[in-house]
Structures are given as C-alpha cells and as structure tokens.
Amino acid sequence: MPSDLSPVIAAATRWLLSAFPPEAGALNHALAEAQARHAATIAAALRYPTELDAELLHLLGPGGSGRLDSVTGADAHPLEGAEYAWRTRVDETVVSWAACLLADADLAAVAAACLAATHHGAGSVGDARRLTIPSPRDHRAAPLLRHPDLLGPIADLHRETLLGLLTDPAGRSAERA
C-alpha cells in the first residue's frame, strides 16, 4: 500500500480497535490488529482508488472521528488533547467500509478482488486471509471486531455506497460519500 494512505489506515485501525477491543493478551491484540488493518487497507484503497484521490485526501483531510464517536457513544467522554490528535486522521467512510468487511468475509473477498481496478493493485494488501477466511482463532481474538450486530451501526453509515461500488460493472461508483 502506498505510504500516502498510511495515516488514514493507521487511524482507522486504531479507531476500530479502540471501539471494538480485542480479548486480553498480546497475541489476541496482534491478531485483531492484523484483521482491522487489512480491512482498513482494503477500504482505503477502494475509497481512494487513484493517485489524485489520495492527493485530494491530503489536501482536504479525512474529516475525523466525530460522527463515529457519536454513534458508539465515545463522544460522551471528552476526547481532547494531544493523545487524541490521531482522531483527526480518521476517515468515516473508510472505517464504515472496514466494518462492513470485518462483519462479512465474503464481502471482504469481493472487495479484495476489486483492488486490481485501483492504482494500488491487487497485491497492495498482501495476504488478507485473516480477513477473507478468518479462522476460529481470529474470531476468538476479536469477537467484538467481527460481530455483525455490534459493527452494524458503523457499517450501516456507508454500506450502500460500498455495495454499489463493488457491484458496479465499471468498477467505480457514482457517489463516494
């Protein structure tokens, strides 16, 4: 994955792990982080499929985690200060699409296959098997992160746009919101 999307991918991964924490233990955290990072990477590549899209992201910024925090109830606690500055790099659509992919392995496989149509290419994500073919161990490590009902409110924010993008025969969506 080109480094130009790295801040958004890192922020989306961090947001997902803070909103849907893994089971206790270093291995569980590593497995959950791998799943969240793969989902965020695929989502970011689909959201910003061209070099121009990535440049516009840097120019305009991703928007922050405000609405996501509101949906999960995190906005009830003050999220101010330097330790929360990473939240400004969160892209709501990337997180929503990543939630869709985490909740549905079949959809994740379709999304991963669609990466070939982006300037990032199909090999940009590496082996996303933990996302597309999660093992029982992957599910045990991240039960909240893989739970469709818990992810539903976040995934529903932009699910229709993702589904439209993935089913469009031309490989692009008329709307990217």
mmCIF file of N, CA, C and O in Angstrom, residues 11-115:
data_model
loop_
_atom_site.group_PDB
_atom_site.id
_atom_site.type_symbol
_atom_site.label_atom_id
_atom_site.label_comp_id
_atom_site.label_asym_id
_atom_site.label_seq_id
_atom_site.Cartn_x
_atom_site.Cartn_y
_atom_site.Cartn_z
ATOM 1 N N ALA A 11 -5.043 5.329 11.454
ATOM 2 C CA ALA A 11 -6.083 5.933 12.299
ATOM 3 C C ALA A 11 -7.352 5.086 12.299
ATOM 4 O O ALA A 11 -7.983 4.905 13.351
ATOM 5 N N ALA A 12 -7.736 4.551 11.143
ATOM 6 C CA ALA A 12 -8.930 3.694 11.065
ATOM 7 C C ALA A 12 -8.723 2.424 11.883
ATOM 8 O O ALA A 12 -9.625 1.996 12.621
ATOM 9 N N THR A 13 -7.546 1.836 11.774
ATOM 10 C CA THR A 13 -7.227 0.636 12.540
ATOM 11 C C THR A 13 -7.296 0.924 14.029
ATOM 12 O O THR A 13 -7.914 0.172 14.798
ATOM 13 N N ARG A 14 -6.687 2.017 14.437
ATOM 14 C CA ARG A 14 -6.679 2.382 15.853
ATOM 15 C C ARG A 14 -8.095 2.654 16.355
ATOM 16 O O ARG A 14 -8.460 2.252 17.456
ATOM 17 N N TRP A 15 -8.898 3.341 15.535
ATOM 18 C CA TRP A 15 -10.270 3.638 15.951
ATOM 19 C C TRP A 15 -11.056 2.343 16.130
ATOM 20 O O TRP A 15 -11.770 2.171 17.116
ATOM 21 N N LEU A 16 -10.956 1.435 15.160
ATOM 22 C CA LEU A 16 -11.669 0.158 15.247
ATOM 23 C C LEU A 16 -11.264 -0.630 16.493
ATOM 24 O O LEU A 16 -12.116 -1.189 17.187
ATOM 25 N N LEU A 17 -9.978 -0.659 16.783
ATOM 26 C CA LEU A 17 -9.509 -1.409 17.949
ATOM 27 C C LEU A 17 -9.908 -0.742 19.258
ATOM 28 O O LEU A 17 -10.119 -1.425 20.267
ATOM 29 N N SER A 18 -10.031 0.580 19.266
ATOM 30 C CA SER A 18 -10.460 1.241 20.494
ATOM 31 C C SER A 18 -11.968 1.110 20.692
ATOM 32 O O SER A 18 -12.446 0.997 21.815
ATOM 33 N N ALA A 19 -12.730 1.085 19.616
ATOM 34 C CA ALA A 19 -14.185 0.950 19.716
ATOM 35 C C ALA A 19 -14.611 -0.497 19.938
ATOM 36 O O ALA A 19 -15.625 -0.751 20.600
ATOM 37 N N PHE A 20 -13.854 -1.441 19.392
ATOM 38 C CA PHE A 20 -14.176 -2.871 19.482
ATOM 39 C C PHE A 20 -12.922 -3.616 19.936
ATOM 40 O O PHE A 20 -12.275 -4.300 19.136
ATOM 41 N N PRO A 21 -12.549 -3.479 21.198
ATOM 42 C CA PRO A 21 -11.267 -4.016 21.672
ATOM 43 C C PRO A 21 -11.195 -5.541 21.585
ATOM 44 O O PRO A 21 -12.207 -6.235 21.727
ATOM 45 N N PRO A 22 -9.971 -6.039 21.362
ATOM 46 C CA PRO A 22 -9.767 -7.492 21.303
ATOM 47 C C PRO A 22 -9.786 -8.095 22.710
ATOM 48 O O PRO A 22 -9.769 -7.378 23.710
ATOM 49 N N GLU A 23 -9.776 -9.416 22.748
ATOM 50 C CA GLU A 23 -9.636 -10.123 24.020
ATOM 51 C C GLU A 23 -8.258 -9.793 24.597
ATOM 52 O O GLU A 23 -7.351 -9.373 23.877
ATOM 53 N N ALA A 24 -8.121 -9.978 25.889
ATOM 54 C CA ALA A 24 -6.854 -9.694 26.561
ATOM 55 C C ALA A 24 -5.748 -10.598 26.031
ATOM 56 O O ALA A 24 -5.987 -11.739 25.643
ATOM 57 N N GLY A 25 -4.540 -10.060 25.999
ATOM 58 C CA GLY A 25 -3.372 -10.824 25.590
ATOM 59 C C GLY A 25 -2.721 -10.251 24.344
ATOM 60 O O GLY A 25 -3.388 -9.714 23.465
ATOM 61 N N ALA A 26 -1.415 -10.376 24.297
ATOM 62 C CA ALA A 26 -0.639 -9.819 23.193
ATOM 63 C C ALA A 26 -0.969 -10.488 21.856
ATOM 64 O O ALA A 26 -1.080 -9.811 20.830
ATOM 65 N N LEU A 27 -1.133 -11.800 21.849
ATOM 66 C CA LEU A 27 -1.447 -12.493 20.597
ATOM 67 C C LEU A 27 -2.824 -12.079 20.087
ATOM 68 O O LEU A 27 -2.998 -11.834 18.894
ATOM 69 N N ASN A 28 -3.789 -12.003 20.983
ATOM 70 C CA ASN A 28 -5.127 -11.560 20.581
ATOM 71 C C ASN A 28 -5.088 -10.151 20.002
ATOM 72 O O ASN A 28 -5.737 -9.875 18.987
ATOM 73 N N HIS A 29 -4.327 -9.283 20.641
ATOM 74 C CA HIS A 29 -4.221 -7.911 20.129
ATOM 75 C C HIS A 29 -3.585 -7.907 18.741
ATOM 76 O O HIS A 29 -4.057 -7.203 17.840
ATOM 77 N N ALA A 30 -2.537 -8.686 18.559
ATOM 78 C CA ALA A 30 -1.860 -8.738 17.254
ATOM 79 C C ALA A 30 -2.784 -9.290 16.168
ATOM 80 O O ALA A 30 -2.818 -8.763 15.051
ATOM 81 N N LEU A 31 -3.532 -10.333 16.492
ATOM 82 C CA LEU A 31 -4.455 -10.910 15.510
ATOM 83 C C LEU A 31 -5.583 -9.934 15.171
ATOM 84 O O LEU A 31 -5.956 -9.782 14.005
ATOM 85 N N ALA A 32 -6.115 -9.281 16.180
ATOM 86 C CA ALA A 32 -7.178 -8.299 15.938
ATOM 87 C C ALA A 32 -6.653 -7.119 15.125
ATOM 88 O O ALA A 32 -7.323 -6.639 14.203
ATOM 89 N N GLU A 33 -5.455 -6.671 15.437
ATOM 90 C CA GLU A 33 -4.870 -5.556 14.691
ATOM 91 C C GLU A 33 -4.638 -5.930 13.230
ATOM 92 O O GLU A 33 -4.891 -5.125 12.329
ATOM 93 N N ALA A 34 -4.181 -7.149 12.979
ATOM 94 C CA ALA A 34 -3.971 -7.594 11.589
ATOM 95 C C ALA A 34 -5.288 -7.575 10.821
ATOM 96 O O ALA A 34 -5.344 -7.121 9.669
ATOM 97 N N GLN A 35 -6.354 -8.038 11.457
ATOM 98 C CA GLN A 35 -7.657 -8.055 10.794
ATOM 99 C C GLN A 35 -8.155 -6.636 10.530
ATOM 100 O O GLN A 35 -8.628 -6.319 9.428
ATOM 101 N N ALA A 36 -8.055 -5.786 11.526
ATOM 102 C CA ALA A 36 -8.516 -4.399 11.375
ATOM 103 C C ALA A 36 -7.684 -3.662 10.327
ATOM 104 O O ALA A 36 -8.228 -2.911 9.513
ATOM 105 N N ARG A 37 -6.376 -3.888 10.331
ATOM 106 C CA ARG A 37 -5.503 -3.207 9.368
ATOM 107 C C ARG A 37 -5.796 -3.664 7.942
ATOM 108 O O ARG A 37 -5.834 -2.858 7.018
ATOM 109 N N HIS A 38 -6.017 -4.961 7.742
ATOM 110 C CA HIS A 38 -6.368 -5.435 6.400
ATOM 111 C C HIS A 38 -7.679 -4.820 5.939
ATOM 112 O O HIS A 38 -7.796 -4.372 4.790
ATOM 113 N N ALA A 39 -8.658 -4.786 6.809
ATOM 114 C CA ALA A 39 -9.952 -4.196 6.442
ATOM 115 C C ALA A 39 -9.799 -2.713 6.127
ATOM 116 O O ALA A 39 -10.342 -2.224 5.124
ATOM 117 N N ALA A 40 -9.051 -2.002 6.946
ATOM 118 C CA ALA A 40 -8.855 -0.572 6.720
ATOM 119 C C ALA A 40 -8.054 -0.314 5.444
ATOM 120 O O ALA A 40 -8.321 0.648 4.717
ATOM 121 N N THR A 41 -7.091 -1.172 5.160
ATOM 122 C CA THR A 41 -6.269 -1.008 3.955
ATOM 123 C C THR A 41 -7.103 -1.208 2.693
ATOM 124 O O THR A 41 -7.032 -0.412 1.753
ATOM 125 N N ILE A 42 -7.906 -2.261 2.681
ATOM 126 C CA ILE A 42 -8.769 -2.503 1.521
ATOM 127 C C ILE A 42 -9.777 -1.373 1.374
ATOM 128 O O ILE A 42 -9.991 -0.849 0.275
ATOM 129 N N ALA A 43 -10.379 -0.962 2.482
ATOM 130 C CA ALA A 43 -11.366 0.122 2.438
ATOM 131 C C ALA A 43 -10.744 1.422 1.941
ATOM 132 O O ALA A 43 -11.330 2.124 1.111
ATOM 133 N N ALA A 44 -9.556 1.750 2.416
ATOM 134 C CA ALA A 44 -8.894 2.984 1.988
ATOM 135 C C ALA A 44 -8.532 2.928 0.501
ATOM 136 O O ALA A 44 -8.677 3.927 -0.221
ATOM 137 N N ALA A 45 -8.063 1.773 0.044
ATOM 138 C CA ALA A 45 -7.707 1.632 -1.370
ATOM 139 C C ALA A 45 -8.931 1.773 -2.262
ATOM 140 O O ALA A 45 -8.853 2.365 -3.352
ATOM 141 N N LEU A 46 -10.062 1.261 -1.807
ATOM 142 C CA LEU A 46 -11.295 1.401 -2.594
ATOM 143 C C LEU A 46 -11.845 2.820 -2.508
ATOM 144 O O LEU A 46 -12.391 3.333 -3.481
ATOM 145 N N ARG A 47 -11.709 3.445 -1.366
ATOM 146 C CA ARG A 47 -12.210 4.811 -1.171
ATOM 147 C C ARG A 47 -11.382 5.825 -1.959
ATOM 148 O O ARG A 47 -11.902 6.805 -2.463
ATOM 149 N N TYR A 48 -10.083 5.594 -2.030
ATOM 150 C CA TYR A 48 -9.161 6.491 -2.732
ATOM 151 C C TYR A 48 -8.414 5.693 -3.803
ATOM 152 O O TYR A 48 -7.223 5.406 -3.663
ATOM 153 N N PRO A 49 -9.109 5.320 -4.892
ATOM 154 C CA PRO A 49 -8.542 4.379 -5.860
ATOM 155 C C PRO A 49 -7.467 4.950 -6.783
ATOM 156 O O PRO A 49 -6.725 4.177 -7.385
ATOM 157 N N THR A 50 -7.376 6.252 -6.912
ATOM 158 C CA THR A 50 -6.380 6.830 -7.823
ATOM 159 C C THR A 50 -5.393 7.682 -7.040
ATOM 160 O O THR A 50 -5.640 8.071 -5.901
ATOM 161 N N GLU A 51 -4.297 7.986 -7.680
ATOM 162 C CA GLU A 51 -3.310 8.867 -7.054
ATOM 163 C C GLU A 51 -3.913 10.245 -6.785
ATOM 164 O O GLU A 51 -3.628 10.857 -5.757
ATOM 165 N N LEU A 52 -4.749 10.725 -7.695
ATOM 166 C CA LEU A 52 -5.408 12.019 -7.499
ATOM 167 C C LEU A 52 -6.315 11.994 -6.270
ATOM 168 O O LEU A 52 -6.336 12.943 -5.490
ATOM 169 N N ASP A 53 -7.056 10.900 -6.086
ATOM 170 C CA ASP A 53 -7.900 10.772 -4.895
ATOM 171 C C ASP A 53 -7.063 10.867 -3.623
ATOM 172 O O ASP A 53 -7.453 11.537 -2.661
ATOM 173 N N ALA A 54 -5.933 10.190 -3.603
ATOM 174 C CA ALA A 54 -5.060 10.221 -2.426
ATOM 175 C C ALA A 54 -4.511 11.626 -2.199
ATOM 176 O O ALA A 54 -4.413 12.085 -1.056
ATOM 177 N N GLU A 55 -4.151 12.320 -3.264
ATOM 178 C CA GLU A 55 -3.655 13.689 -3.124
ATOM 179 C C GLU A 55 -4.748 14.628 -2.605
ATOM 180 O O GLU A 55 -4.486 15.496 -1.778
ATOM 181 N N LEU A 56 -5.971 14.442 -3.090
ATOM 182 C CA LEU A 56 -7.085 15.248 -2.587
ATOM 183 C C LEU A 56 -7.352 14.966 -1.113
ATOM 184 O O LEU A 56 -7.690 15.878 -0.351
ATOM 185 N N LEU A 57 -7.171 13.730 -0.702
ATOM 186 C CA LEU A 57 -7.304 13.393 0.710
ATOM 187 C C LEU A 57 -6.322 14.201 1.542
ATOM 188 O O LEU A 57 -6.685 14.765 2.575
ATOM 189 N N HIS A 58 -5.089 14.293 1.088
ATOM 190 C CA HIS A 58 -4.085 15.048 1.830
ATOM 191 C C HIS A 58 -4.386 16.536 1.831
ATOM 192 O O HIS A 58 -4.138 17.227 2.812
ATOM 193 N N LEU A 59 -4.940 17.020 0.754
ATOM 194 C CA LEU A 59 -5.267 18.443 0.661
ATOM 195 C C LEU A 59 -6.457 18.809 1.529
ATOM 196 O O LEU A 59 -6.436 19.809 2.254
ATOM 197 N N LEU A 60 -7.508 17.985 1.496
ATOM 198 C CA LEU A 60 -8.758 18.306 2.182
ATOM 199 C C LEU A 60 -8.876 17.686 3.573
ATOM 200 O O LEU A 60 -9.654 18.168 4.392
ATOM 201 N N GLY A 61 -8.152 16.612 3.821
ATOM 202 C CA GLY A 61 -8.225 15.928 5.109
ATOM 203 C C GLY A 61 -9.352 14.915 5.151
ATOM 204 O O GLY A 61 -10.320 15.013 4.398
ATOM 205 N N PRO A 62 -9.242 13.945 6.039
ATOM 206 C CA PRO A 62 -10.218 12.864 6.091
ATOM 207 C C PRO A 62 -11.502 13.164 6.847
ATOM 208 O O PRO A 62 -12.474 12.436 6.723
ATOM 209 N N GLY A 63 -11.548 14.162 7.679
ATOM 210 C CA GLY A 63 -12.799 14.525 8.345
ATOM 211 C C GLY A 63 -12.863 14.235 9.827
ATOM 212 O O GLY A 63 -13.616 14.866 10.548
ATOM 213 N N GLY A 64 -12.143 13.265 10.326
ATOM 214 C CA GLY A 64 -12.149 12.986 11.754
ATOM 215 C C GLY A 64 -13.175 11.964 12.183
ATOM 216 O O GLY A 64 -13.997 11.498 11.404
ATOM 217 N N SER A 65 -13.144 11.652 13.467
ATOM 218 C CA SER A 65 -13.954 10.560 14.007
ATOM 219 C C SER A 65 -15.212 11.031 14.721
ATOM 220 O O SER A 65 -15.882 10.222 15.371
ATOM 221 N N GLY A 66 -15.578 12.287 14.603
ATOM 222 C CA GLY A 66 -16.698 12.837 15.352
ATOM 223 C C GLY A 66 -17.994 12.059 15.244
ATOM 224 O O GLY A 66 -18.607 11.692 16.251
ATOM 225 N N ARG A 67 -18.448 11.794 14.041
ATOM 226 C CA ARG A 67 -19.711 11.079 13.865
ATOM 227 C C ARG A 67 -19.601 9.634 14.338
ATOM 228 O O ARG A 67 -20.532 9.097 14.956
ATOM 229 N N LEU A 68 -18.476 8.993 14.076
ATOM 230 C CA LEU A 68 -18.263 7.628 14.535
ATOM 231 C C LEU A 68 -18.297 7.565 16.061
ATOM 232 O O LEU A 68 -18.913 6.663 16.639
ATOM 233 N N ASP A 69 -17.641 8.523 16.700
ATOM 234 C CA ASP A 69 -17.638 8.587 18.155
ATOM 235 C C ASP A 69 -19.049 8.787 18.686
ATOM 236 O O ASP A 69 -19.438 8.196 19.697
ATOM 237 N N SER A 70 -19.826 9.589 17.996
ATOM 238 C CA SER A 70 -21.203 9.831 18.402
ATOM 239 C C SER A 70 -22.046 8.562 18.310
ATOM 240 O O SER A 70 -22.837 8.257 19.201
ATOM 241 N N VAL A 71 -21.856 7.804 17.232
ATOM 242 C CA VAL A 71 -22.620 6.572 17.035
ATOM 243 C C VAL A 71 -22.284 5.541 18.118
ATOM 244 O O VAL A 71 -23.170 4.835 18.600
ATOM 245 N N THR A 72 -21.023 5.465 18.522
ATOM 246 C CA THR A 72 -20.614 4.474 19.518
ATOM 247 C C THR A 72 -20.716 4.982 20.948
ATOM 248 O O THR A 72 -20.510 4.226 21.887
ATOM 249 N N GLY A 73 -21.011 6.264 21.123
ATOM 250 C CA GLY A 73 -21.127 6.827 22.460
ATOM 251 C C GLY A 73 -19.829 7.336 23.033
ATOM 252 O O GLY A 73 -19.784 7.778 24.178
ATOM 253 N N ALA A 74 -18.756 7.317 22.265
ATOM 254 C CA ALA A 74 -17.463 7.795 22.762
ATOM 255 C C ALA A 74 -17.451 9.304 22.936
ATOM 256 O O ALA A 74 -16.621 9.833 23.667
ATOM 257 N N ASP A 75 -18.378 10.004 22.290
ATOM 258 C CA ASP A 75 -18.405 11.461 22.410
ATOM 259 C C ASP A 75 -18.930 11.911 23.771
ATOM 260 O O ASP A 75 -18.867 13.079 24.113
ATOM 261 N N ALA A 76 -19.424 10.989 24.578
ATOM 262 C CA ALA A 76 -19.883 11.332 25.918
ATOM 263 C C ALA A 76 -18.707 11.643 26.845
ATOM 264 O O ALA A 76 -18.886 12.271 27.881
ATOM 265 N N HIS A 77 -17.536 11.207 26.460
ATOM 266 C CA HIS A 77 -16.329 11.465 27.240
ATOM 267 C C HIS A 77 -15.473 12.473 26.479
ATOM 268 O O HIS A 77 -15.343 12.385 25.258
ATOM 269 N N PRO A 78 -14.878 13.427 27.172
ATOM 270 C CA PRO A 78 -14.040 14.409 26.461
ATOM 271 C C PRO A 78 -12.865 13.724 25.760
ATOM 272 O O PRO A 78 -12.155 12.947 26.374
ATOM 273 N N LEU A 79 -12.744 13.983 24.478
ATOM 274 C CA LEU A 79 -11.659 13.402 23.673
ATOM 275 C C LEU A 79 -10.779 14.533 23.156
ATOM 276 O O LEU A 79 -10.624 14.730 21.968
ATOM 277 N N GLU A 80 -10.210 15.260 24.079
ATOM 278 C CA GLU A 80 -9.393 16.408 23.708
ATOM 279 C C GLU A 80 -7.963 16.171 24.154
ATOM 280 O O GLU A 80 -7.690 15.345 25.004
ATOM 281 N N GLY A 81 -7.062 16.924 23.577
ATOM 282 C CA GLY A 81 -5.667 16.843 23.953
ATOM 283 C C GLY A 81 -4.841 16.119 22.904
ATOM 284 O O GLY A 81 -5.358 15.515 21.967
ATOM 285 N N ALA A 82 -3.553 16.170 23.112
ATOM 286 C CA ALA A 82 -2.609 15.607 22.153
ATOM 287 C C ALA A 82 -2.785 14.102 21.985
ATOM 288 O O ALA A 82 -2.572 13.562 20.898
ATOM 289 N N GLU A 83 -3.188 13.392 23.047
ATOM 290 C CA GLU A 83 -3.329 11.943 22.935
ATOM 291 C C GLU A 83 -4.480 11.531 22.025
ATOM 292 O O GLU A 83 -4.585 10.374 21.640
ATOM 293 N N TYR A 84 -5.344 12.465 21.669
ATOM 294 C CA TYR A 84 -6.458 12.173 20.771
ATOM 295 C C TYR A 84 -6.311 12.824 19.390
ATOM 296 O O TYR A 84 -7.222 12.762 18.581
ATOM 297 N N ALA A 85 -5.167 13.397 19.120
ATOM 298 C CA ALA A 85 -4.943 14.070 17.836
ATOM 299 C C ALA A 85 -5.072 13.112 16.656
ATOM 300 O O ALA A 85 -5.464 13.515 15.557
ATOM 301 N N TRP A 86 -4.766 11.840 16.859
ATOM 302 C CA TRP A 86 -4.870 10.845 15.778
ATOM 303 C C TRP A 86 -6.292 10.756 15.245
ATOM 304 O O TRP A 86 -6.505 10.387 14.090
ATOM 305 N N ARG A 87 -7.291 11.118 16.049
ATOM 306 C CA ARG A 87 -8.689 11.019 15.621
ATOM 307 C C ARG A 87 -9.004 11.962 14.457
ATOM 308 O O ARG A 87 -9.967 11.731 13.736
ATOM 309 N N THR A 88 -8.202 12.974 14.257
ATOM 310 C CA THR A 88 -8.422 13.875 13.119
ATOM 311 C C THR A 88 -8.067 13.195 11.799
ATOM 312 O O THR A 88 -8.488 13.651 10.745
ATOM 313 N N ARG A 89 -7.297 12.108 11.853
ATOM 314 C CA ARG A 89 -6.883 11.383 10.643
ATOM 315 C C ARG A 89 -7.854 10.259 10.278
ATOM 316 O O ARG A 89 -7.645 9.530 9.317
ATOM 317 N N VAL A 90 -8.915 10.090 11.064
ATOM 318 C CA VAL A 90 -9.894 9.034 10.806
ATOM 319 C C VAL A 90 -10.818 9.461 9.675
ATOM 320 O O VAL A 90 -11.326 10.582 9.670
ATOM 321 N N ASP A 91 -11.029 8.582 8.728
ATOM 322 C CA ASP A 91 -11.975 8.802 7.636
ATOM 323 C C ASP A 91 -13.204 7.942 7.923
ATOM 324 O O ASP A 91 -13.114 6.712 7.968
ATOM 325 N N GLU A 92 -14.340 8.592 8.124
ATOM 326 C CA GLU A 92 -15.574 7.901 8.481
ATOM 327 C C GLU A 92 -15.947 6.810 7.482
ATOM 328 O O GLU A 92 -16.348 5.710 7.863
ATOM 329 N N THR A 93 -15.828 7.106 6.211
ATOM 330 C CA THR A 93 -16.204 6.127 5.196
ATOM 331 C C THR A 93 -15.271 4.929 5.211
ATOM 332 O O THR A 93 -15.722 3.782 5.098
ATOM 333 N N VAL A 94 -13.977 5.157 5.378
ATOM 334 C CA VAL A 94 -13.022 4.052 5.443
ATOM 335 C C VAL A 94 -13.354 3.147 6.627
ATOM 336 O O VAL A 94 -13.379 1.920 6.499
ATOM 337 N N VAL A 95 -13.643 3.742 7.777
ATOM 338 C CA VAL A 95 -13.979 2.933 8.958
ATOM 339 C C VAL A 95 -15.277 2.174 8.730
ATOM 340 O O VAL A 95 -15.386 0.987 9.052
ATOM 341 N N SER A 96 -16.273 2.824 8.157
ATOM 342 C CA SER A 96 -17.551 2.163 7.892
ATOM 343 C C SER A 96 -17.368 0.998 6.922
ATOM 344 O O SER A 96 -17.895 -0.099 7.153
ATOM 345 N N TRP A 97 -16.628 1.223 5.850
ATOM 346 C CA TRP A 97 -16.383 0.146 4.894
ATOM 347 C C TRP A 97 -15.579 -0.975 5.535
ATOM 348 O O TRP A 97 -15.826 -2.156 5.290
ATOM 349 N N ALA A 98 -14.589 -0.633 6.354
ATOM 350 C CA ALA A 98 -13.801 -1.653 7.048
ATOM 351 C C ALA A 98 -14.702 -2.478 7.961
ATOM 352 O O ALA A 98 -14.561 -3.704 8.047
ATOM 353 N N ALA A 99 -15.646 -1.826 8.623
ATOM 354 C CA ALA A 99 -16.597 -2.547 9.478
ATOM 355 C C ALA A 99 -17.433 -3.514 8.645
ATOM 356 O O ALA A 99 -17.695 -4.647 9.076
ATOM 357 N N CYS A 100 -17.845 -3.094 7.474
ATOM 358 C CA CYS A 100 -18.588 -3.995 6.572
ATOM 359 C C CYS A 100 -17.759 -5.222 6.228
ATOM 360 O O CYS A 100 -18.262 -6.350 6.229
ATOM 361 N N LEU A 101 -16.483 -5.011 5.940
ATOM 362 C CA LEU A 101 -15.598 -6.107 5.548
ATOM 363 C C LEU A 101 -15.311 -7.038 6.719
ATOM 364 O O LEU A 101 -15.220 -8.253 6.539
ATOM 365 N N LEU A 102 -15.165 -6.480 7.908
ATOM 366 C CA LEU A 102 -14.928 -7.303 9.090
ATOM 367 C C LEU A 102 -16.144 -8.166 9.430
ATOM 368 O O LEU A 102 -16.007 -9.281 9.926
ATOM 369 N N ALA A 103 -17.322 -7.641 9.173
ATOM 370 C CA ALA A 103 -18.553 -8.359 9.512
ATOM 371 C C ALA A 103 -18.938 -9.414 8.482
ATOM 372 O O ALA A 103 -19.730 -10.300 8.780
ATOM 373 N N ASP A 104 -18.362 -9.342 7.283
ATOM 374 C CA ASP A 104 -18.779 -10.237 6.202
ATOM 375 C C ASP A 104 -17.549 -10.663 5.391
ATOM 376 O O ASP A 104 -17.070 -9.914 4.531
ATOM 377 N N ALA A 105 -17.052 -11.860 5.663
ATOM 378 C CA ALA A 105 -15.844 -12.353 4.987
ATOM 379 C C ALA A 105 -16.042 -12.492 3.481
ATOM 380 O O ALA A 105 -15.103 -12.257 2.710
ATOM 381 N N ASP A 106 -17.244 -12.849 3.044
ATOM 382 C CA ASP A 106 -17.490 -12.964 1.604
ATOM 383 C C ASP A 106 -17.399 -11.601 0.921
ATOM 384 O O ASP A 106 -16.820 -11.476 -0.166
ATOM 385 N N LEU A 107 -17.955 -10.584 1.562
ATOM 386 C CA LEU A 107 -17.850 -9.228 1.023
ATOM 387 C C LEU A 107 -16.393 -8.772 1.013
ATOM 388 O O LEU A 107 -15.945 -8.121 0.067
ATOM 389 N N ALA A 108 -15.642 -9.149 2.039
ATOM 390 C CA ALA A 108 -14.220 -8.809 2.093
ATOM 391 C C ALA A 108 -13.457 -9.441 0.934
ATOM 392 O O ALA A 108 -12.569 -8.806 0.345
ATOM 393 N N ALA A 109 -13.798 -10.662 0.583
ATOM 394 C CA ALA A 109 -13.132 -11.333 -0.542
ATOM 395 C C ALA A 109 -13.439 -10.616 -1.850
ATOM 396 O O ALA A 109 -12.553 -10.428 -2.693
ATOM 397 N N VAL A 110 -14.686 -10.199 -2.040
ATOM 398 C CA VAL A 110 -15.060 -9.454 -3.242
ATOM 399 C C VAL A 110 -14.308 -8.121 -3.281
ATOM 400 O O VAL A 110 -13.765 -7.730 -4.319
ATOM 401 N N ALA A 111 -14.257 -7.437 -2.151
ATOM 402 C CA ALA A 111 -13.562 -6.143 -2.088
ATOM 403 C C ALA A 111 -12.076 -6.306 -2.385
ATOM 404 O O ALA A 111 -11.491 -5.505 -3.124
ATOM 405 N N ALA A 112 -11.457 -7.338 -1.831
ATOM 406 C CA ALA A 112 -10.033 -7.575 -2.085
ATOM 407 C C ALA A 112 -9.785 -7.838 -3.568
ATOM 408 O O ALA A 112 -8.791 -7.379 -4.135
ATOM 409 N N ALA A 113 -10.696 -8.553 -4.206
ATOM 410 C CA ALA A 113 -10.559 -8.830 -5.637
ATOM 411 C C ALA A 113 -10.698 -7.563 -6.468
ATOM 412 O O ALA A 113 -10.105 -7.457 -7.546
ATOM 413 N N CYS A 114 -11.445 -6.604 -5.985
ATOM 414 C CA CYS A 114 -11.661 -5.348 -6.714
ATOM 415 C C CYS A 114 -10.463 -4.401 -6.641
ATOM 416 O O CYS A 114 -10.428 -3.399 -7.356
ATOM 417 N N LEU A 115 -9.491 -4.702 -5.810
ATOM 418 C CA LEU A 115 -8.320 -3.825 -5.692
ATOM 419 C C LEU A 115 -7.529 -3.720 -6.986
ATOM 420 O O LEU A 115 -6.832 -2.735 -7.205
#
